[in-house]
Short mmCIF file of C-alpha atoms and ligand atoms in Angstrom, two decimals:
data_model
loop_
_atom_site.label_atom_id
_atom_site.label_comp_id
_atom_site.label_asym_id
_atom_site.label_seq_id
_atom_site.Cartn_x
_atom_site.Cartn_y
_atom_site.Cartn_z
CA MET Y 293 -111.31 78.39 109.66
CA THR Y 294 -113.41 75.40 108.66
CA SER Y 295 -113.98 73.67 105.34
CA ARG Y 296 -117.47 73.81 103.91
CA GLU Y 297 -119.83 70.94 104.77
CA PRO Y 298 -120.12 68.14 102.18
CA ARG Y 299 -123.37 68.23 100.21
CA VAL Y 300 -125.37 65.10 99.36
CA GLY Y 301 -124.37 63.71 95.96
CA GLU Y 302 -121.50 66.17 95.66
CA ARG Y 303 -118.54 65.18 93.48
CA MET Y 304 -115.40 64.07 95.22
CA GLY Y 305 -112.70 66.71 95.49
CA VAL Y 306 -109.30 66.64 93.77
CA VAL Y 307 -106.03 66.40 95.69
CA THR Y 308 -103.19 68.56 94.35
CA LEU Y 309 -99.67 68.16 95.67
CA VAL Y 310 -98.06 71.60 95.43
CA GLY Y 311 -94.29 72.06 95.65
CA GLY Y 312 -93.60 75.11 97.79
CA GLY Y 313 -89.95 75.62 96.92
CA PRO Y 314 -87.17 76.09 99.49
CA GLY Y 315 -88.79 78.75 101.68
CA ASP Y 316 -89.00 82.09 99.86
CA ALA Y 317 -92.63 82.55 98.76
CA GLY Y 318 -91.36 84.18 95.56
CA LEU Y 319 -90.18 80.75 94.44
CA VAL Y 320 -93.64 79.09 94.47
CA THR Y 321 -94.78 78.49 90.88
CA VAL Y 322 -97.72 80.39 89.37
CA ALA Y 323 -99.60 77.07 89.09
CA GLY Y 324 -98.93 76.40 92.77
CA ARG Y 325 -100.19 79.84 93.78
CA ASP Y 326 -103.38 79.33 91.72
CA ALA Y 327 -104.01 75.94 93.37
CA ILE Y 328 -103.55 77.42 96.86
CA ALA Y 329 -105.95 80.26 96.01
CA ALA Y 330 -108.63 77.79 94.84
CA ALA Y 331 -108.32 75.16 97.62
CA ASP Y 332 -111.02 74.30 100.17
CA VAL Y 333 -108.51 72.54 102.44
CA ILE Y 334 -104.71 72.94 102.67
CA LEU Y 335 -102.46 70.47 104.49
CA THR Y 336 -99.08 72.15 105.09
CA ASP Y 337 -95.60 70.95 105.97
CA ARG Y 338 -92.91 72.54 108.14
CA LEU Y 339 -90.58 73.77 105.38
CA VAL Y 340 -93.19 75.50 103.19
CA PRO Y 341 -93.16 79.28 102.72
CA ARG Y 342 -95.70 80.32 105.36
CA ALA Y 343 -96.30 83.66 103.57
CA ALA Y 344 -97.83 81.74 100.65
CA LEU Y 345 -100.75 80.73 102.89
CA ALA Y 346 -101.93 84.35 102.60
CA TRP Y 347 -103.06 83.39 99.07
CA ALA Y 348 -105.62 80.94 100.52
CA ARG Y 349 -109.33 81.81 100.56
CA PRO Y 350 -110.48 83.24 103.92
CA ASP Y 351 -112.82 80.25 104.32
CA ALA Y 352 -110.18 77.63 103.46
CA GLU Y 353 -109.29 75.18 106.22
CA ILE Y 354 -105.54 75.09 106.88
CA ILE Y 355 -104.23 71.99 108.63
CA ASP Y 356 -100.61 71.95 109.83
CA VAL Y 357 -99.19 68.45 109.55
CA ALA Y 358 -95.62 69.63 110.13
CA LYS Y 359 -93.11 66.99 110.98
CA VAL Y 360 -90.68 68.60 113.39
CA PRO Y 361 -87.48 66.54 113.87
CA GLY Y 362 -87.65 65.07 117.35
CA GLY Y 363 -90.92 66.84 118.06
CA ARG Y 364 -94.59 66.97 117.15
CA SER Y 365 -95.46 65.05 114.02
CA THR Y 366 -98.33 63.64 112.05
CA ASP Y 367 -97.46 60.24 110.63
CA GLN Y 368 -97.76 59.54 106.92
CA ALA Y 369 -100.74 57.20 107.29
CA GLU Y 370 -102.65 59.95 109.12
CA ILE Y 371 -101.74 62.50 106.42
CA ASN Y 372 -102.97 60.10 103.70
CA ARG Y 373 -106.17 59.55 105.70
CA LEU Y 374 -106.80 63.30 105.98
CA LEU Y 375 -106.21 63.85 102.24
CA ILE Y 376 -108.71 61.12 101.36
CA GLU Y 377 -111.28 62.09 103.98
CA HIS Y 378 -111.40 65.74 102.90
CA ALA Y 379 -111.46 64.91 99.18
CA LYS Y 380 -114.26 62.35 99.72
CA ALA Y 381 -116.23 65.10 101.47
CA GLY Y 382 -116.10 67.07 98.21
CA ASN Y 383 -113.26 69.42 99.08
CA ASP Y 384 -110.48 70.35 96.68
CA VAL Y 385 -107.40 69.67 98.76
CA VAL Y 386 -103.90 71.12 98.39
CA ARG Y 387 -101.07 69.19 99.97
CA PHE Y 388 -98.48 71.97 100.33
CA LYS Y 389 -94.97 70.54 100.58
CA GLY Y 390 -91.45 71.95 100.83
CA GLY Y 391 -89.32 72.00 97.69
CA ASP Y 392 -90.52 69.51 95.10
CA PRO Y 393 -93.02 66.86 96.24
CA PHE Y 394 -91.09 64.06 94.50
CA VAL Y 395 -87.63 64.88 95.91
CA PHE Y 396 -87.42 63.20 99.32
CA GLY Y 397 -90.96 64.47 99.79
CA ARG Y 398 -93.09 61.29 99.95
CA GLY Y 399 -95.27 62.79 97.22
CA GLY Y 400 -95.36 59.49 95.34
CA GLU Y 401 -96.78 57.68 98.37
CA GLU Y 402 -99.52 60.28 98.72
CA LEU Y 403 -100.51 59.99 95.04
CA VAL Y 404 -100.63 56.19 95.33
CA ALA Y 405 -102.78 56.43 98.49
CA CYS Y 406 -105.21 58.76 96.67
CA ALA Y 407 -105.35 56.51 93.59
CA ASP Y 408 -106.02 53.46 95.79
CA ALA Y 409 -108.92 55.35 97.39
CA GLY Y 410 -110.33 56.37 93.99
CA ILE Y 411 -109.44 60.04 94.48
CA GLU Y 412 -108.22 62.11 91.54
CA ALA Y 413 -104.81 63.53 92.36
CA ARG Y 414 -102.09 65.44 90.56
CA VAL Y 415 -98.77 67.10 91.26
CA ILE Y 416 -97.58 70.65 90.66
CA PRO Y 417 -93.77 70.45 90.77
CA GLY Y 418 -91.83 72.77 93.01
CA VAL Y 419 -88.39 74.35 92.99
CA SER Y 420 -86.29 71.80 94.84
CA SER Y 421 -83.90 72.97 97.53
CA ALA Y 422 -81.40 70.49 96.06
CA ILE Y 423 -80.79 72.89 93.18
CA ALA Y 424 -82.20 76.21 94.37
CA VAL Y 425 -80.44 76.44 97.73
CA PRO Y 426 -76.94 76.10 96.24
CA ALA Y 427 -78.00 78.51 93.48
CA VAL Y 428 -79.09 81.29 95.82
CA ALA Y 429 -75.75 80.92 97.59
CA GLY Y 430 -74.02 81.47 94.24
CA ILE Y 431 -73.11 77.81 93.63
CA PRO Y 432 -74.11 76.28 90.27
CA LEU Y 433 -74.23 72.47 90.34
CA THR Y 434 -72.75 72.19 86.85
CA HIS Y 435 -70.28 74.61 85.32
CA ARG Y 436 -68.77 74.41 81.86
CA GLY Y 437 -65.20 73.20 82.03
CA LEU Y 438 -65.53 72.18 85.71
CA VAL Y 439 -68.17 69.45 86.09
CA GLN Y 440 -70.81 67.86 83.86
CA ALA Y 441 -72.98 65.98 86.35
CA PHE Y 442 -74.49 66.23 89.80
CA THR Y 443 -75.87 63.67 92.22
CA VAL Y 444 -78.47 64.37 94.89
CA VAL Y 445 -78.26 62.05 97.88
CA SER Y 446 -79.89 61.78 101.28
CA GLY Y 447 -77.59 61.86 104.28
CA HIS Y 448 -80.37 60.83 106.64
CA VAL Y 449 -79.01 57.30 107.02
CA PRO Y 450 -75.24 57.63 107.59
CA PRO Y 451 -72.58 55.56 105.80
CA GLY Y 452 -71.98 52.23 107.52
CA HIS Y 453 -75.47 52.10 109.03
CA PRO Y 454 -77.20 48.74 108.37
CA ASP Y 455 -80.09 50.55 106.62
CA SER Y 456 -77.79 52.51 104.27
CA THR Y 457 -78.26 51.69 100.58
CA VAL Y 458 -75.96 54.44 99.26
CA ASP Y 459 -72.58 53.42 97.78
CA TRP Y 460 -70.53 56.37 99.07
CA ALA Y 461 -67.30 54.99 97.55
CA ALA Y 462 -68.98 54.98 94.12
CA LEU Y 463 -70.11 58.57 94.68
CA ALA Y 464 -66.52 59.48 95.60
CA ARG Y 465 -65.42 58.22 92.16
CA SER Y 466 -68.40 59.62 90.24
CA GLY Y 467 -66.81 62.89 89.11
CA SER Y 468 -70.13 64.61 89.80
CA THR Y 469 -71.01 67.43 92.16
CA LEU Y 470 -72.52 65.84 95.27
CA VAL Y 471 -75.56 67.47 96.87
CA VAL Y 472 -76.31 66.04 100.30
CA MET Y 473 -79.73 66.67 101.81
CA MET Y 474 -80.81 65.87 105.37
CA GLY Y 475 -77.13 65.39 106.18
CA VAL Y 476 -76.08 68.05 108.68
CA ARG Y 477 -75.85 65.70 111.65
CA THR Y 478 -74.17 62.93 109.62
CA LEU Y 479 -71.76 65.17 107.69
CA ASP Y 480 -68.71 63.97 109.59
CA ALA Y 481 -69.38 60.32 108.69
CA ILE Y 482 -70.24 61.26 105.09
CA ALA Y 483 -67.01 63.21 104.61
CA ASP Y 484 -65.00 60.31 106.07
CA ALA Y 485 -66.71 57.80 103.77
CA LEU Y 486 -66.04 59.95 100.70
CA VAL Y 487 -62.37 60.39 101.61
CA ASP Y 488 -62.10 56.64 102.29
CA GLY Y 489 -63.64 56.14 98.84
CA GLY Y 490 -60.88 58.17 97.22
CA LEU Y 491 -62.23 61.72 97.07
CA ASP Y 492 -59.51 64.32 97.69
CA PRO Y 493 -59.86 65.74 101.23
CA ALA Y 494 -59.03 69.15 99.72
CA THR Y 495 -62.21 69.06 97.56
CA PRO Y 496 -64.20 72.28 98.11
CA ALA Y 497 -67.43 71.95 100.13
CA ALA Y 498 -70.17 74.31 101.26
CA VAL Y 499 -73.07 73.96 103.68
CA VAL Y 500 -76.03 76.26 102.97
CA ALA Y 501 -78.56 76.45 105.80
CA ASP Y 502 -81.98 78.18 105.69
CA GLY Y 503 -81.45 78.79 101.99
CA THR Y 504 -83.56 81.61 100.45
CA LEU Y 505 -84.64 82.78 103.92
CA PRO Y 506 -83.42 85.94 105.66
CA SER Y 507 -81.51 83.64 108.05
CA GLN Y 508 -79.58 82.01 105.16
CA HIS Y 509 -76.09 80.99 106.26
CA VAL Y 510 -73.23 79.61 104.14
CA VAL Y 511 -70.18 77.81 105.50
CA ARG Y 512 -67.32 76.96 103.13
CA ALA Y 513 -64.35 74.70 103.81
CA ASP Y 514 -62.66 71.68 102.27
CA LEU Y 515 -64.12 68.19 102.54
CA ALA Y 516 -61.78 67.24 105.38
CA THR Y 517 -62.90 70.12 107.59
CA ILE Y 518 -66.44 70.98 106.45
CA ALA Y 519 -68.21 69.05 109.23
CA ALA Y 520 -66.14 70.75 111.95
CA ALA Y 521 -66.58 74.17 110.29
CA ALA Y 522 -70.37 73.71 110.10
CA SER Y 523 -70.55 72.55 113.69
CA GLU Y 524 -68.38 75.47 114.85
CA ALA Y 525 -70.67 77.89 113.00
CA GLY Y 526 -73.69 76.33 114.76
CA VAL Y 527 -75.29 75.28 111.47
CA GLY Y 528 -78.41 73.13 111.88
CA PRO Y 529 -81.14 71.77 109.61
CA PRO Y 530 -82.49 72.52 107.12
CA ALA Y 531 -79.25 72.59 105.17
CA VAL Y 532 -77.87 71.37 101.86
CA THR Y 533 -74.20 70.45 101.48
CA VAL Y 534 -72.44 70.78 98.12
CA ILE Y 535 -69.21 68.86 97.58
CA GLY Y 536 -67.12 69.42 94.45
CA ASP Y 537 -65.16 72.09 92.62
CA VAL Y 538 -68.27 74.25 92.11
CA ALA Y 539 -68.51 74.70 95.90
CA ALA Y 540 -65.58 77.11 95.64
CA LEU Y 541 -67.58 79.40 93.32
CA ASP Y 542 -69.32 82.41 94.79
CA LEU Y 543 -71.50 83.83 92.01
CA PRO Y 544 -74.30 86.37 92.46
CA GLY Y 545 -77.27 84.52 94.07
CA LEU Y 546 -80.69 85.80 95.10
CA ASP Y 547 -81.80 88.37 97.65
CA SER Y 548 -83.91 86.34 100.08
CA GLY Y 549 -87.22 87.12 101.74
CA HIS Y 550 -89.54 88.06 98.87
CA ASP Y 551 -93.11 89.04 99.70
CA PRO Y 552 -95.78 86.83 98.13
C1 SAM P 692 -87.40 65.99 103.68
S1 SAM P 692 -86.32 66.82 102.63
C2 SAM P 692 -87.45 67.59 101.55
C3 SAM P 692 -86.82 68.13 100.29
C4 SAM P 692 -87.78 68.89 99.41
N1 SAM P 692 -88.81 68.02 98.90
C5 SAM P 692 -87.09 69.60 98.26
O1 SAM P 692 -87.26 69.23 97.09
O2 SAM P 692 -86.37 70.57 98.55
C6 SAM P 692 -85.79 68.15 103.67
C7 SAM P 692 -84.37 68.59 103.35
O3 SAM P 692 -84.37 69.53 102.27
C8 SAM P 692 -83.33 70.45 102.46
N2 SAM P 692 -83.91 71.79 102.57
C9 SAM P 692 -85.21 72.12 102.46
N3 SAM P 692 -85.38 73.45 102.55
C10 SAM P 692 -84.16 73.98 102.74
C11 SAM P 692 -83.67 75.30 102.91
N4 SAM P 692 -84.48 76.37 102.88
N5 SAM P 692 -82.33 75.48 103.08
C12 SAM P 692 -81.50 74.43 103.09
N6 SAM P 692 -81.90 73.16 102.93
C13 SAM P 692 -83.21 72.94 102.75
C14 SAM P 692 -82.58 70.04 103.71
O4 SAM P 692 -81.53 69.17 103.33
C15 SAM P 692 -83.66 69.31 104.46
O5 SAM P 692 -83.13 68.43 105.41
#
């Protein structure tokens, strides 16, 4: 598939960041679906619902800029360049991203790059895996009488690492449900830091991998043993870890694998 050729004097296209939700195409918003259906060019990520690309026009150009951990990747500068190049050629461009574009999604950087290049750009929010993945596993992040706050934190840079800016001891004292993203491989160090910070090692925890997908997998344990339990179960990314009393709840979630 190729995008149409730019015409002389044609207006510049608009860039729309579309949040794709956690993986089930049924969780893309109606506005997101409409933007995909109207786009000339679509730049997709790895964790988007692939089935949603069936909504694209047959003549739309679909460019996979997936960033595979440890594998093939397109760097952010190249993605920004592609967004600007296609929009300048008069194409309406959708940047299709996993979850919500502004939650660990680099969506802000892409909007700034477009603005700097004089390209009109906007964002259509998505259902973030931070909230939706626990939900489909039957775990609410707040629950009356149990907890009144939640904190979403990246586990990409582990506690104690020179680049870490997260105060894990403060999180341990926060009284909020903790939602750790990008933290499967660092879960051991995170659990240790939280226990060192004063969080009870018996605090319930759950790791939800491939949330909303047919391969969804939930591992439950206490904080002291969650990393070992996840590793024993062979859990890998993408996964969200919930730490707090709500992680012991097992409410009705969502049947995964909706058709678009
Ligand atoms: C780079 S962040 C992007 C987050 C995304 N913008 C969002 O709002 O969901 C990728 C992380 O999101 C989480 N994630 C995304 N999709 C997931 C899924 N289907 N199941 C579990 N975790 C998921 C994992 O923690 C993963 O490492």
